[in-house]
Short mmCIF file of C-alpha atoms and ligand atoms in Angstrom, two decimals:
data_model
loop_
_atom_site.label_atom_id
_atom_site.label_comp_id
_atom_site.label_asym_id
_atom_site.label_seq_id
_atom_site.Cartn_x
_atom_site.Cartn_y
_atom_site.Cartn_z
CA MET C 128 59.76 121.40 142.09
CA THR C 129 63.42 120.66 141.56
CA GLY C 130 65.51 123.17 139.62
CA ARG C 131 65.66 120.71 136.73
CA ASP C 132 61.86 120.41 136.70
CA THR C 133 61.52 124.20 136.73
CA ASP C 134 63.92 124.50 133.79
CA ARG C 135 61.96 121.89 131.84
CA VAL C 136 58.61 123.58 132.46
CA VAL C 137 60.02 127.02 131.58
CA ASP C 138 61.46 125.55 128.38
CA GLU C 139 58.06 124.06 127.47
CA VAL C 140 56.18 127.29 128.25
CA ILE C 141 58.55 129.35 126.09
CA GLU C 142 58.42 126.80 123.27
CA THR C 143 54.61 126.63 123.43
CA ILE C 144 54.19 130.40 123.26
CA ALA C 145 56.85 130.79 120.54
CA GLY C 146 55.27 127.93 118.63
CA SER C 147 51.86 129.61 118.79
CA ALA C 148 53.03 133.05 117.64
CA THR C 149 52.68 132.57 113.88
CA GLU C 150 49.23 130.99 114.31
CA ILE C 151 48.12 133.87 116.53
CA ARG C 152 49.50 136.44 114.10
CA GLN C 153 47.66 134.81 111.18
CA GLY C 154 44.53 134.28 113.26
CA LEU C 155 44.11 138.03 113.83
CA VAL C 156 42.70 138.28 110.32
CA GLY C 157 38.90 138.17 110.53
CA ARG C 158 38.86 138.61 114.33
CA ARG C 159 39.19 142.40 114.51
CA GLU C 160 35.62 143.13 115.58
CA ASP C 161 34.56 143.63 119.18
CA ALA C 162 33.22 140.58 120.99
CA ASP C 163 30.07 141.09 123.04
CA GLU C 164 32.09 140.77 126.24
CA GLU C 165 34.30 142.81 128.55
CA ASN C 166 37.48 141.62 130.26
CA PRO C 167 37.73 141.67 134.09
CA SER C 168 39.16 145.20 133.82
CA GLY C 169 35.96 146.38 132.15
CA GLU C 170 37.53 146.81 128.70
CA THR C 171 35.67 145.67 125.58
CA GLN C 172 37.28 142.51 124.18
CA ALA C 173 38.09 142.03 120.53
CA GLU C 174 37.19 138.63 119.08
CA ALA C 175 40.95 138.07 118.77
CA ASP C 176 41.44 138.65 122.53
CA VAL C 177 39.04 135.83 123.41
CA TRP C 178 40.33 133.49 120.70
CA ALA C 179 44.05 133.98 121.57
CA ASP C 180 43.31 133.53 125.27
CA ASP C 181 41.45 130.25 124.68
CA LEU C 182 44.26 128.99 122.43
CA LEU C 183 47.01 129.76 124.95
CA ALA C 184 44.94 128.55 127.92
CA ASP C 185 44.40 125.15 126.30
CA ARG C 186 48.07 124.71 125.37
CA LEU C 187 49.74 126.12 128.48
CA SER C 188 47.42 124.44 130.99
CA SER C 189 48.22 121.10 129.31
CA ILE C 190 51.93 121.32 130.14
CA ASP C 191 53.00 118.85 132.88
CA GLY C 192 54.27 121.06 135.70
CA VAL C 193 51.95 124.02 135.08
CA ARG C 194 49.61 124.35 138.07
CA GLN C 195 47.72 127.47 137.03
CA TYR C 196 46.88 129.58 133.98
CA ALA C 197 45.64 133.14 134.47
CA SER C 198 45.11 135.94 131.99
CA GLU C 199 43.98 139.51 131.63
CA GLU C 200 41.01 138.20 129.64
CA ARG C 201 39.45 135.85 132.20
CA LEU C 202 38.17 136.53 135.70
CA GLU C 203 39.25 133.28 137.31
CA THR C 204 42.40 131.18 137.09
CA ILE C 205 42.47 127.74 135.46
CA ASP C 206 43.81 125.45 138.18
CA CYS C 207 45.40 122.44 136.50
CA GLY C 208 47.72 120.89 139.07
CA ASP C 209 48.62 120.68 142.77
CA ASP C 210 52.22 121.67 142.27
CA GLY C 211 54.32 123.48 139.72
CA LEU C 212 54.49 126.89 138.08
CA SER C 213 51.79 129.48 137.44
CA ILE C 214 51.52 131.29 134.11
CA GLY C 215 50.21 134.86 133.87
CA VAL C 216 49.42 135.98 130.32
CA ASP C 217 48.27 139.03 128.41
CA PRO C 218 47.32 137.10 125.27
CA LEU C 219 47.04 140.14 123.00
CA ASP C 220 48.54 143.31 124.36
CA GLY C 221 47.39 146.35 122.43
CA SER C 222 44.36 144.76 120.77
CA SER C 223 42.98 148.28 120.32
CA ASN C 224 45.70 148.53 117.64
CA LEU C 225 43.96 145.81 115.63
CA LYS C 226 41.69 148.29 113.87
CA SER C 227 44.64 150.51 112.86
CA ASN C 228 46.95 147.54 112.12
CA ASN C 229 49.65 148.74 114.50
CA THR C 230 52.04 146.74 116.67
CA MET C 231 50.70 144.22 119.19
CA GLY C 232 52.16 141.55 121.42
CA THR C 233 51.72 138.61 123.76
CA VAL C 234 53.15 138.97 127.29
CA PHE C 235 53.81 136.13 129.76
CA GLY C 236 55.23 135.61 133.23
CA VAL C 237 56.18 132.27 134.81
CA TYR C 238 55.76 132.37 138.60
CA ASP C 239 56.83 129.77 141.17
CA GLU C 240 53.89 130.72 143.42
CA PRO C 241 50.11 130.58 142.87
CA LEU C 242 48.64 133.84 141.52
CA PRO C 243 48.19 136.58 142.51
CA ALA C 244 51.90 136.77 143.37
CA PRO C 245 54.55 139.50 143.59
CA GLY C 246 57.05 139.84 140.75
CA THR C 247 59.76 138.48 143.01
CA ALA C 248 58.11 135.07 142.44
CA LEU C 249 58.90 135.18 138.71
CA VAL C 250 61.38 132.65 137.32
CA ALA C 251 60.97 133.78 133.70
CA SER C 252 59.06 136.29 131.60
CA GLY C 253 58.92 137.55 128.08
CA TRP C 254 56.94 138.82 125.17
CA ILE C 255 56.15 138.15 121.53
CA LEU C 256 56.17 141.28 119.36
CA TYR C 257 53.98 141.16 116.23
CA GLY C 258 55.89 143.76 114.21
CA PRO C 259 57.23 143.64 110.65
CA ILE C 260 59.06 140.60 112.01
CA THR C 261 57.69 138.36 114.75
CA THR C 262 60.24 138.45 117.57
CA MET C 263 60.43 137.07 121.10
CA ALA C 264 62.32 138.42 124.09
CA CYS C 265 62.78 136.11 127.08
CA ALA C 266 64.29 136.73 130.52
CA ARG C 267 65.44 133.77 132.62
CA ASP C 268 68.45 132.86 134.76
CA GLY C 269 69.71 136.47 134.79
CA THR C 270 69.85 136.91 131.02
CA VAL C 271 67.59 138.28 128.28
CA LYS C 272 67.64 136.53 124.92
CA LYS C 273 66.00 137.70 121.69
CA TYR C 274 64.70 135.44 118.88
CA GLU C 275 63.20 135.83 115.43
CA LEU C 276 60.21 133.54 114.89
CA SER C 277 58.94 131.96 111.70
CA SER C 278 56.21 129.39 111.16
CA ASP C 279 58.52 126.54 111.99
CA GLU C 280 61.56 127.81 113.86
CA ARG C 281 62.90 130.10 116.61
CA THR C 282 66.25 131.68 115.68
CA LEU C 283 68.43 133.16 118.42
CA VAL C 284 69.55 136.64 117.33
CA ASP C 285 70.94 138.03 120.62
CA ASP C 286 72.00 135.84 123.55
CA ASP C 287 72.59 138.67 126.03
CA VAL C 288 70.29 141.66 125.50
CA THR C 289 71.08 144.71 127.64
CA ILE C 290 69.39 148.11 127.65
CA PRO C 291 71.66 150.75 126.01
CA GLU C 292 73.26 153.14 128.52
CA ASP C 293 72.34 156.34 126.66
CA PRO C 294 68.55 156.84 126.76
CA LEU C 295 66.98 157.84 123.47
CA VAL C 296 63.20 157.22 123.40
CA TYR C 297 60.37 158.09 125.76
CA GLY C 298 56.68 157.33 125.67
CA PHE C 299 54.00 158.03 128.26
CA GLY C 300 50.46 156.64 128.16
CA GLY C 301 47.37 158.19 129.59
CA ARG C 302 45.93 161.66 129.08
CA VAL C 303 48.18 164.67 129.70
CA PRO C 304 45.55 166.77 131.52
CA ASP C 305 45.06 163.88 133.96
CA TRP C 306 48.68 163.38 134.77
CA LEU C 307 49.67 164.11 138.33
CA ASP C 308 51.29 167.55 138.38
CA GLU C 309 54.66 166.30 139.61
CA PHE C 310 54.74 163.63 136.93
CA GLU C 311 53.89 166.16 134.24
CA ALA C 312 56.80 168.32 135.44
CA TYR C 313 59.05 165.29 134.96
CA VAL C 314 57.72 164.75 131.44
CA ARG C 315 58.42 168.38 130.54
CA GLU C 316 61.99 167.87 131.76
CA ILE C 317 62.41 164.72 129.64
CA GLU C 318 60.86 166.39 126.61
CA SER C 319 63.13 169.41 127.01
CA ASP C 320 66.17 167.21 126.40
CA SER C 321 66.37 167.47 122.62
CA SER C 322 68.29 164.20 122.39
CA HIS C 323 65.14 162.30 123.46
CA LYS C 324 62.61 161.13 120.86
CA LEU C 325 58.90 160.59 121.57
CA ARG C 326 57.82 157.06 120.74
CA TYR C 327 54.30 156.02 121.79
CA GLY C 328 52.42 153.43 119.79
CA GLY C 329 49.48 152.50 122.00
CA ALA C 330 50.67 148.96 122.67
CA MET C 331 52.98 148.68 125.65
CA ILE C 332 54.98 145.85 124.12
CA GLY C 333 55.94 147.89 121.05
CA ASP C 334 56.87 150.85 123.23
CA VAL C 335 58.77 148.81 125.81
CA ASN C 336 60.64 146.92 123.09
CA GLN C 337 61.83 150.28 121.76
CA VAL C 338 63.13 151.15 125.23
CA LEU C 339 64.93 147.79 125.39
CA THR C 340 66.40 148.41 121.92
CA TYR C 341 67.33 152.11 122.08
CA GLY C 342 67.32 152.99 125.79
CA GLY C 343 64.89 155.44 127.38
CA ILE C 344 61.69 155.21 129.41
CA PHE C 345 58.13 153.98 128.96
CA ALA C 346 55.43 154.78 131.46
CA TYR C 347 51.75 154.34 131.89
CA PRO C 348 51.58 156.39 135.08
CA ALA C 349 49.04 156.96 137.81
CA LEU C 350 46.32 159.28 136.58
CA GLU C 351 44.13 161.60 138.60
CA ASP C 352 41.08 159.51 137.73
CA ALA C 353 43.04 156.23 137.86
CA PRO C 354 45.50 156.37 140.77
CA ARG C 355 46.75 152.83 140.01
CA GLY C 356 47.14 153.57 136.32
CA LYS C 357 45.85 151.17 133.67
CA LEU C 358 48.23 148.26 133.23
CA ARG C 359 47.75 144.97 135.08
CA LEU C 360 50.39 143.89 137.61
CA GLN C 361 50.24 140.12 137.08
CA PHE C 362 50.05 140.05 133.30
CA GLU C 363 51.90 143.21 132.18
CA GLY C 364 53.70 145.04 134.98
CA ASN C 365 55.56 142.13 136.57
CA PRO C 366 56.67 140.36 133.35
CA ILE C 367 57.81 143.65 131.77
CA ALA C 368 59.62 144.82 134.92
CA TYR C 369 61.33 141.43 135.33
CA LEU C 370 62.67 141.51 131.76
CA ILE C 371 63.79 145.15 131.80
CA GLU C 372 65.52 144.70 135.18
CA THR C 373 67.18 141.51 133.92
CA ALA C 374 68.44 143.56 130.92
CA GLY C 375 70.07 146.07 133.29
CA GLY C 376 67.28 148.64 133.49
CA SER C 377 64.89 149.59 136.28
CA SER C 378 61.18 149.57 136.99
CA SER C 379 59.04 151.57 139.37
CA ASP C 380 55.44 152.01 140.45
CA GLY C 381 56.51 155.51 141.46
CA THR C 382 58.20 154.53 144.71
CA ARG C 383 59.82 151.08 144.34
CA SER C 384 60.52 148.25 141.92
CA ILE C 385 57.29 146.91 140.48
CA LEU C 386 58.51 143.42 141.39
CA GLU C 387 58.12 144.31 145.08
CA VAL C 388 54.45 145.33 144.79
CA GLU C 389 52.30 142.94 146.84
CA PRO C 390 49.07 142.18 144.96
CA ASP C 391 45.65 142.07 146.61
CA ASP C 392 43.74 140.84 143.60
CA LEU C 393 44.51 138.90 140.42
CA HIS C 394 43.53 141.88 138.29
CA ASP C 395 45.24 144.65 140.26
CA ARG C 396 46.50 147.55 138.18
CA VAL C 397 49.89 149.20 138.72
CA PRO C 398 51.44 152.52 137.63
CA LEU C 399 54.22 151.29 135.35
CA HIS C 400 57.52 153.04 134.60
CA VAL C 401 60.40 151.09 133.03
CA GLY C 402 63.69 152.11 131.46
CA ASN C 403 67.19 153.31 132.17
CA ASP C 404 68.23 153.53 135.81
CA GLU C 405 68.96 157.26 135.67
CA LEU C 406 65.54 158.15 134.26
CA ILE C 407 63.71 155.96 136.78
CA GLU C 408 65.72 157.53 139.63
CA ARG C 409 64.88 161.03 138.38
CA LEU C 410 61.23 160.01 138.09
CA GLU C 411 61.07 158.76 141.67
CA ASP C 412 62.76 161.97 142.89
CA ALA C 413 60.19 164.01 140.95
CA LEU C 414 57.29 162.09 142.49
CA GLU C 415 58.55 162.34 146.08
P1 P6P Y 629 45.71 154.12 126.00
C1 P6P Y 629 46.71 148.31 125.39
O1 P6P Y 629 45.28 148.32 125.50
C2 P6P Y 629 47.27 148.73 126.73
O2 P6P Y 629 46.88 147.83 127.72
C3 P6P Y 629 48.78 148.82 126.65
O3 P6P Y 629 49.34 147.91 125.79
C4 P6P Y 629 49.02 150.24 126.20
O4 P6P Y 629 50.25 150.75 126.66
C5 P6P Y 629 47.84 150.99 126.82
O5 P6P Y 629 46.79 150.04 127.04
C6 P6P Y 629 47.32 152.08 125.90
O6 P6P Y 629 46.36 152.80 126.64
O7 P6P Y 629 44.99 154.77 127.17
O8 P6P Y 629 46.84 154.96 125.46
O9 P6P Y 629 44.79 153.62 124.91
#
């Protein structure tokens, strides 16, 4: 694809996802119960997971220049073209928060290679955050932009988002007794710094958006019973890492940038750590 074609397709993908956000947010009502199915990662799906995935699959796979749609909610990719860009989506991140009406999101990555692909193949990524306000953060062409979304428009509110230099918030998923000892030692060090504030909401997008807004670190680390952690590389790790690194932060799977992790399978998991450079460097030192 020419650079101009890539720009057009990225524009259409972003516009399609932004344009679906209000409908998805409103469509959560009445879809909070569990479906009778599990996703490829073995997690019980909410009715809203399946519905949002079908909605985005139909719309994104219809874009001229999209060759592939893949999501956390479906085992196989939808192959819809011989050439073009591949879209990796987590349609509803944090759907376990549906029952408690807490923050959720939609995560997407636009790759210029067929999936599974490393994060270095990303040309854009972003997320929708269903908070008190519906917002969108997008990374492309070396810049992160932030928008407020309403039913009929997308308003630019920050045209160059960068992660604050002084880290403030931290949030770590998983179960403390399972954490690898060296990682737990790192957490104790972070917690001991009284200027840091614990922020963990159970949906990565809400937690990562706090890191982008206030500075800090979010991690869903390797666990003793889950050495590759929980989060999915194609649909969560890569898009999040790409955006945070574009905003001047860092990512790590414990040893290197998440974007450099070579996938074996479409649904590979990855230990995910994102945030300020200094915290990520200290983390990697602690895990050595
Ligand atoms: P736990 C949501 O299901 C998710 O994939 C992420 O958004 C979130 O960070 C994590 O799982 C929460 O996992 O084990 O704390 O419920």
